[in-house]
mmCIF file of C-alpha atoms in Angstrom:
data_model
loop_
_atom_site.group_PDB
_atom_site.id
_atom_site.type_symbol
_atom_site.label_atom_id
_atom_site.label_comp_id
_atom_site.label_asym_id
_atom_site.label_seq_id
_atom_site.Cartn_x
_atom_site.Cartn_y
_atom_site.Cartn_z
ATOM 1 C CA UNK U 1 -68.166 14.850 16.076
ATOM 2 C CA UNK U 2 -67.564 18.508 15.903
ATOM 3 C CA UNK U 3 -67.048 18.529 19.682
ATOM 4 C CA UNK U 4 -64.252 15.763 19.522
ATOM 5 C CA UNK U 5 -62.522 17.868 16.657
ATOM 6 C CA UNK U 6 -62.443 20.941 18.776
ATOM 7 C CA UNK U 7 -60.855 19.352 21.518
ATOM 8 C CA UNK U 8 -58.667 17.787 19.103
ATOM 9 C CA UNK U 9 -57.382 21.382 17.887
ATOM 10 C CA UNK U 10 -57.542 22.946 21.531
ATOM 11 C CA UNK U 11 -54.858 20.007 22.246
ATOM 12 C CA UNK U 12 -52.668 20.895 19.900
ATOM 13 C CA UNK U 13 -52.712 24.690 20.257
ATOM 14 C CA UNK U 14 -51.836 24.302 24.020
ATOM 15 C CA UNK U 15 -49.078 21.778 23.028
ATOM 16 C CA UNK U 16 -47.427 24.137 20.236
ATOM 17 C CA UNK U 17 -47.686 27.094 23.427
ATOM 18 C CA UNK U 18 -45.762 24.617 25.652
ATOM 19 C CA UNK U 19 -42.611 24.698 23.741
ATOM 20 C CA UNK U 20 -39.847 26.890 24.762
ATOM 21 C CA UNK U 21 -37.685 28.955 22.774
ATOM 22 C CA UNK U 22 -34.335 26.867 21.336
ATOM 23 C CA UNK U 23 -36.142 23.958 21.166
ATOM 24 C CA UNK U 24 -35.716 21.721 18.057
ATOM 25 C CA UNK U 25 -38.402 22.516 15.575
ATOM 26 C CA UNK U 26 -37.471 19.572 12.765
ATOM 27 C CA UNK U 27 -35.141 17.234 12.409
ATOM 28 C CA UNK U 28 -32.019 19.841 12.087
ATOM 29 C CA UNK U 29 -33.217 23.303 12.622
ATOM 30 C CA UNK U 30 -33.542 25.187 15.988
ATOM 31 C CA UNK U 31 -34.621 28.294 17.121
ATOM 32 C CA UNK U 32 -33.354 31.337 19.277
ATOM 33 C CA UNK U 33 -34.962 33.874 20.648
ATOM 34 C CA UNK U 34 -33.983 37.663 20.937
ATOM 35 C CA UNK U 35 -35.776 38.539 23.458
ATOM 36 C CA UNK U 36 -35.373 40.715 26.818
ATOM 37 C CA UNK U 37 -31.640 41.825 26.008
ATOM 38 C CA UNK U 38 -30.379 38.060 26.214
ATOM 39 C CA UNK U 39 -30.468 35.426 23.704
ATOM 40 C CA UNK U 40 -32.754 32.308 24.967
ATOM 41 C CA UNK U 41 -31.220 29.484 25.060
ATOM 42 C CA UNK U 42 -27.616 31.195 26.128
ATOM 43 C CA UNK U 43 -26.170 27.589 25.829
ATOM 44 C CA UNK U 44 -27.059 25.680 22.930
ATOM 45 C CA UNK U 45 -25.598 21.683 21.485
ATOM 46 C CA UNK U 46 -26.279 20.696 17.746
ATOM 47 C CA UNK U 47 -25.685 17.877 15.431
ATOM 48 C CA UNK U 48 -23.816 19.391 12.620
ATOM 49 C CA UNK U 49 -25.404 20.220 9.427
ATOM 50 C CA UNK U 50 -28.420 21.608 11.872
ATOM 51 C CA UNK U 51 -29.726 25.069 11.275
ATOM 52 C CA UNK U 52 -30.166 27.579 13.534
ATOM 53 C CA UNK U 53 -32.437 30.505 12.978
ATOM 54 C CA UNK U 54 -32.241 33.747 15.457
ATOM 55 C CA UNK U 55 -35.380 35.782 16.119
ATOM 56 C CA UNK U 56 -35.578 39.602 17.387
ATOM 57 C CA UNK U 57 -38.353 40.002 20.041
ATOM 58 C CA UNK U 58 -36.794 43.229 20.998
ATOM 59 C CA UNK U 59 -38.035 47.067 20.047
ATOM 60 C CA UNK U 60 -33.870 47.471 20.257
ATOM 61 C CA UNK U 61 -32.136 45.899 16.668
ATOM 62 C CA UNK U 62 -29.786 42.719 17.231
ATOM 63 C CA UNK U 63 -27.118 41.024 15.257
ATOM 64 C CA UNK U 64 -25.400 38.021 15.758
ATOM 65 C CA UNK U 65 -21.466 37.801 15.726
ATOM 66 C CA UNK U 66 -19.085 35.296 16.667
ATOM 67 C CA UNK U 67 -16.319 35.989 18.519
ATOM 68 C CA UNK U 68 -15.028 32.366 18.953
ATOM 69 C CA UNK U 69 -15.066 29.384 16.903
ATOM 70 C CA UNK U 70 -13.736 27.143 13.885
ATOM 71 C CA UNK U 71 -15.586 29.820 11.444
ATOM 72 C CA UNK U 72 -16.151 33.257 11.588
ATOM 73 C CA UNK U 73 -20.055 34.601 11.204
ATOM 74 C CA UNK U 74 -22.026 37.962 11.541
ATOM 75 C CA UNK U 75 -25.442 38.479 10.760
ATOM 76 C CA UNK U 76 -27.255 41.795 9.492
ATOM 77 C CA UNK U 77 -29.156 43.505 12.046
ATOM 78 C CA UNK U 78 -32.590 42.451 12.809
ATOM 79 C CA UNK U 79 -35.253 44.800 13.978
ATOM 80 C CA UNK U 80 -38.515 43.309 16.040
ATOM 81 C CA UNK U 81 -40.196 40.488 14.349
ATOM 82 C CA UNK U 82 -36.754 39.568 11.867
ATOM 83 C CA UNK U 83 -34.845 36.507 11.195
ATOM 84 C CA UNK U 84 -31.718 35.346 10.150
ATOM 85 C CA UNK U 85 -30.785 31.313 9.856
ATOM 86 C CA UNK U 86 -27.399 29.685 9.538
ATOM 87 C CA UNK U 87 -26.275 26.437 8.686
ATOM 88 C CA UNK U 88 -23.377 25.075 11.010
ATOM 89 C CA UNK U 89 -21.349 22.544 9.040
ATOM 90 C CA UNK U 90 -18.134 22.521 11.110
ATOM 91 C CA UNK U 91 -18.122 21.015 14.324
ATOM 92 C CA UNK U 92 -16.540 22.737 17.209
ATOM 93 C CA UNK U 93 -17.227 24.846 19.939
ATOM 94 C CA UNK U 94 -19.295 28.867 18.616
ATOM 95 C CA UNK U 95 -19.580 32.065 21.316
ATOM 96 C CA UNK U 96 -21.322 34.887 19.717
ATOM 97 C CA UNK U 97 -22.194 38.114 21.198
ATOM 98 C CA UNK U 98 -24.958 41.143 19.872
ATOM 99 C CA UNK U 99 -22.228 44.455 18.704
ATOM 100 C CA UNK U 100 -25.290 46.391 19.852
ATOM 101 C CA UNK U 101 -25.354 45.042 23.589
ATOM 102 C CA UNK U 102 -22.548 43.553 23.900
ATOM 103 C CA UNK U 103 -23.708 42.203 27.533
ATOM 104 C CA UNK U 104 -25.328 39.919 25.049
ATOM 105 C CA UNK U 105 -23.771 36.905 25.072
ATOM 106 C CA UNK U 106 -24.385 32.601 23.961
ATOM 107 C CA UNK U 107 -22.574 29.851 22.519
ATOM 108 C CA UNK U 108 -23.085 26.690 20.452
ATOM 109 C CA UNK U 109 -21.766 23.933 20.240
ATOM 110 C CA UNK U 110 -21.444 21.594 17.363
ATOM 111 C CA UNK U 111 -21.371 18.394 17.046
ATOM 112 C CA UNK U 112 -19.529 15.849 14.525
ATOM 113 C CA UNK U 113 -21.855 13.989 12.424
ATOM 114 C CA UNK U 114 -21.850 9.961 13.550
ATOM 115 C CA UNK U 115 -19.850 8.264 11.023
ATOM 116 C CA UNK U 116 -22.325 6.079 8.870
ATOM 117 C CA UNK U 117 -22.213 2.439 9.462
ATOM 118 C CA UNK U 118 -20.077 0.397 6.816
ATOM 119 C CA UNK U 119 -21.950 -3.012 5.705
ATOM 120 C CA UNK U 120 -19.747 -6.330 6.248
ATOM 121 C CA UNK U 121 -19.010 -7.717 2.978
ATOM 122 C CA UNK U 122 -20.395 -10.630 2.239
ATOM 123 C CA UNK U 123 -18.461 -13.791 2.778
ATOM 124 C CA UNK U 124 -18.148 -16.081 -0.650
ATOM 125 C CA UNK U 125 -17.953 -19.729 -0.164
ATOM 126 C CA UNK U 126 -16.319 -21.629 -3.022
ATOM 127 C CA UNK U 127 -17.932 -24.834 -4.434
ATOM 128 C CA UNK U 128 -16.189 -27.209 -6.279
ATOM 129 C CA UNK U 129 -17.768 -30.119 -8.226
ATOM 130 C CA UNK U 130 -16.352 -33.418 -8.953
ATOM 131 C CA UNK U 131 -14.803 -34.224 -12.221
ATOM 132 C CA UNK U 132 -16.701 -36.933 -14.383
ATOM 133 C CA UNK U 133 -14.173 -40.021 -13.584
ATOM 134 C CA UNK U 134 -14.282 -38.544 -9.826
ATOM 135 C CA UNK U 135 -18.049 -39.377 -9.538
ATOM 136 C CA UNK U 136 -17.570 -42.313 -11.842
ATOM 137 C CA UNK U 137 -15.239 -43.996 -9.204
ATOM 138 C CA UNK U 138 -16.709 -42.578 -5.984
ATOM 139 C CA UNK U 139 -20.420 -44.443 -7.129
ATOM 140 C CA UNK U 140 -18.551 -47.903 -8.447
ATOM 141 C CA UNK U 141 -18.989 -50.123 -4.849
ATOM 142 C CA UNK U 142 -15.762 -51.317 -3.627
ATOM 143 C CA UNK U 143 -13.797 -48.624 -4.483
ATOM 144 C CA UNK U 144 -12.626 -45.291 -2.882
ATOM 145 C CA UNK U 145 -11.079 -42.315 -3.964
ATOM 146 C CA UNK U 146 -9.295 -41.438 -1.407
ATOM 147 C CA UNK U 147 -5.134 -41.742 -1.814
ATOM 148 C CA UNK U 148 -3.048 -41.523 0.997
ATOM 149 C CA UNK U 149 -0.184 -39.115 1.624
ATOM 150 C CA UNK U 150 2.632 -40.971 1.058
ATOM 151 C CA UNK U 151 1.359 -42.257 -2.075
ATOM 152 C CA UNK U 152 0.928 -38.303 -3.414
ATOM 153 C CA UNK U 153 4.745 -38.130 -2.765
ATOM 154 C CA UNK U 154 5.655 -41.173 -4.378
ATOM 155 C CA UNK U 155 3.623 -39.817 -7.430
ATOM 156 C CA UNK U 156 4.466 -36.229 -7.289
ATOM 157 C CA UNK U 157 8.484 -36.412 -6.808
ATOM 158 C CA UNK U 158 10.892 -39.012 -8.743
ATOM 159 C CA UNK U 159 13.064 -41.330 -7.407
ATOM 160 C CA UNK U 160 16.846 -40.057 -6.598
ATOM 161 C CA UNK U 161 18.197 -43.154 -7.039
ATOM 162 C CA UNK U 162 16.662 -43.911 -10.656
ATOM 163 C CA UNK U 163 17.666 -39.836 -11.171
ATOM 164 C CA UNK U 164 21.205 -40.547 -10.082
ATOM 165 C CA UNK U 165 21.527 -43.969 -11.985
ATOM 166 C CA UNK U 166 19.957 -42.034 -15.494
ATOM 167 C CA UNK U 167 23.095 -39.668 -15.237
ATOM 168 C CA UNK U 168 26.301 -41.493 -15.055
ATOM 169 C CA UNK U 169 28.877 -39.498 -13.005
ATOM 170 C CA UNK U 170 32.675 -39.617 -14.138
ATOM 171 C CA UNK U 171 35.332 -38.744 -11.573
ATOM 172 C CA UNK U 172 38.311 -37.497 -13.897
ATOM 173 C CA UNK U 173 41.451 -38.827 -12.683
ATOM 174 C CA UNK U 174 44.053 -36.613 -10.489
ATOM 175 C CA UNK U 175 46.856 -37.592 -12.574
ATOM 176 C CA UNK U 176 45.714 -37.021 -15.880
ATOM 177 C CA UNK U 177 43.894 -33.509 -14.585
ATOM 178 C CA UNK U 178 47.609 -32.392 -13.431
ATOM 179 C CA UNK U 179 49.382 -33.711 -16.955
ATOM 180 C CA UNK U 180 46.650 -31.665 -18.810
ATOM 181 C CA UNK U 181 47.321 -28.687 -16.483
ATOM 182 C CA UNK U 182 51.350 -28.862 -17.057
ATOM 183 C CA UNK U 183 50.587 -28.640 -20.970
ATOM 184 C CA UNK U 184 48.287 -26.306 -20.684
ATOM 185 C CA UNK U 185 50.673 -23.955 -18.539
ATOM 186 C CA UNK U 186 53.885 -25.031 -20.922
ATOM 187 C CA UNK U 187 51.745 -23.757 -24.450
ATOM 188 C CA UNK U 188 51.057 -20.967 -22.691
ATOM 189 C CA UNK U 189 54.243 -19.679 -21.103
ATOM 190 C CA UNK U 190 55.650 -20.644 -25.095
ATOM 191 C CA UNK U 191 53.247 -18.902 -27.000
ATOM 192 C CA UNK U 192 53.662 -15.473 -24.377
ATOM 193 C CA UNK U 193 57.434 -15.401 -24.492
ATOM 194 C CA UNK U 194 59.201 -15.057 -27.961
ATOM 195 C CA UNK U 195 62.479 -16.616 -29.093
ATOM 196 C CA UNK U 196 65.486 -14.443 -27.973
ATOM 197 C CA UNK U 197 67.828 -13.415 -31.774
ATOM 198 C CA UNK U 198 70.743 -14.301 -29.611
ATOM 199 C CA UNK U 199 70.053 -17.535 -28.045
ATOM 200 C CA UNK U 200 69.291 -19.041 -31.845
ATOM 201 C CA UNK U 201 72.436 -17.247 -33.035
ATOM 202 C CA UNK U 202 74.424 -18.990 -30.765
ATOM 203 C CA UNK U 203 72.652 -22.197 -31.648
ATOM 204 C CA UNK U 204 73.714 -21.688 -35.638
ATOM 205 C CA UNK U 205 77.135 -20.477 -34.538
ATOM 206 C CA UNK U 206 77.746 -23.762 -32.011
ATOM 207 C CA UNK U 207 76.032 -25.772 -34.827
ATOM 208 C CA UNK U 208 78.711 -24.888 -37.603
ATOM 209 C CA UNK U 209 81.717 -25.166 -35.117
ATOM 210 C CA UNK U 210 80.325 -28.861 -34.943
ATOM 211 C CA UNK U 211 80.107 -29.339 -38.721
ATOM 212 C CA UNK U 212 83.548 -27.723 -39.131
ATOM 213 C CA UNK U 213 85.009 -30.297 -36.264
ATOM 214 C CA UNK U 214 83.581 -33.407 -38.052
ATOM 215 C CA UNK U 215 84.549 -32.133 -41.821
ATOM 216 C CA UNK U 216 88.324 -31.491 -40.348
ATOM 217 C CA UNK U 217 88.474 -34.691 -38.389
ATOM 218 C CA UNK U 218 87.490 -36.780 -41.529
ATOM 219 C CA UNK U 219 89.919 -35.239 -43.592
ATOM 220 C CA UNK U 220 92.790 -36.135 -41.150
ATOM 221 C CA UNK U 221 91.166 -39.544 -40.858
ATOM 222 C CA UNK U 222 91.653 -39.949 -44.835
ATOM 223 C CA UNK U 223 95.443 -38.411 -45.054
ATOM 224 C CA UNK U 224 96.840 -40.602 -42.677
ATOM 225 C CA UNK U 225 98.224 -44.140 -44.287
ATOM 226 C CA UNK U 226 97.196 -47.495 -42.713
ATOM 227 C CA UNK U 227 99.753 -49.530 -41.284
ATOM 228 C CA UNK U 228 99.569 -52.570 -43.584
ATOM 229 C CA UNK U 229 100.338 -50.596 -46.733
ATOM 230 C CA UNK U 230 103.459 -49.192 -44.924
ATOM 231 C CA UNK U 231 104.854 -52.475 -44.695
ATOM 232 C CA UNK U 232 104.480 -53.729 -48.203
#
């Protein structure tokens, strides 16, 4: 048993050796190494929201600076056996270079998160149920439910013809429409022009010469004698 669980660990040691440097060591972190004057991996592609944590290897201090990129970053400087992590939250495309060396150089790149996936909404199926006299008629035998189109319509929308004959219709008639139209515009032309003073003083005037005519003609008419006296 002991035997088994020494190979066991053995296993794992040599498997934790195998990894290289800039390897992912979870889910969303990853590590580079400072190491030999040169950043290892020089190239490196992450999801964003992934962490990246540099390491100095080196007697010589390092810092990290970006001289490219959607944000702008710069790390203290790290002597040997230091680390500094950052979180990348912006996608887009990083270079970096150590002030120090600057024959230093890398670059990152980061990735957009994958949008998450948006669940369908459900479909909802309506259910109607059957009034009372519905079910009543649709279990008598003999008898359906059913009504056909044309009988809806006939239901639905009245007759025009019983419409029509409810409302009598009266034509007026041209003539009388034309006399009423004549008064109409006669009151009206009357009752916008006034009486001209002179026109009615001429009609008094004309209207005593008449009076004065008849009073003087019946007067001569009663001074002259009739013949048949004259000849007794």
């Amino acid at each position: 048993m002991r035997g088994l669980l020494r190979a066991a660990a053995v296993l794992a040691l040599l498997a934790l050796g195998m990894l290289p440097y800039g390897h992912e060591a979870s889910a969303a972190t990853f590590q580079v190494a400072m190491k030999g004057y040169a950043f290892s991996p020089a190239s490196l592609s992450v999801p964003a929201g992934s962490t990246v944590t540099w390491t100095n290897y080196d007697t010589a201090p390092h810092d990290v600076k970006t001289t490219s990129g959607p944000l702008s970053i710069h790390s203290p400087m790290l002597n040997k056996g230091q680390s500094w992590s950052f979180t990348f939250t912006t996608a887009g495309a990083y270079g970096y270079v150590c002030t120090v060396h600057p024959d230093m150089t890398a670059g990152i790149t980061v990735r957009a998160a994958a949008p998450a996936p948006t669940p369908a909404a459900p479909t909802q199926h309506e259910h109607t149920q059957p009034s009372t006299s519905q079910r009543q008629h649709s279990t008598m035998p003999g008898m359906t439910t059913s009504r056909s189109p044309a009988a809806t319509r006939a239901g639905s929308s009245p007759s025009p013809t019983a419409s029509q004959a409810a409302v009598p219709q009266t034509a007026p008639s041209p003539q009388v429409s034309q006399a009423a139209q004549s008064a109409a515009t006669q009151a009206a032309a009357s009752t916008a022009r006034p009486l001209d003073p002179l026109l009615v003083l001429a009609g008094l005037v004309a209207g005593v010469a008449v009076l004065c005519l008849l009073l003087v003609g019946s007067r001569a008419a009663a001074s002259t004698p009739r013949g048949g006296e004259e000849g007794v």
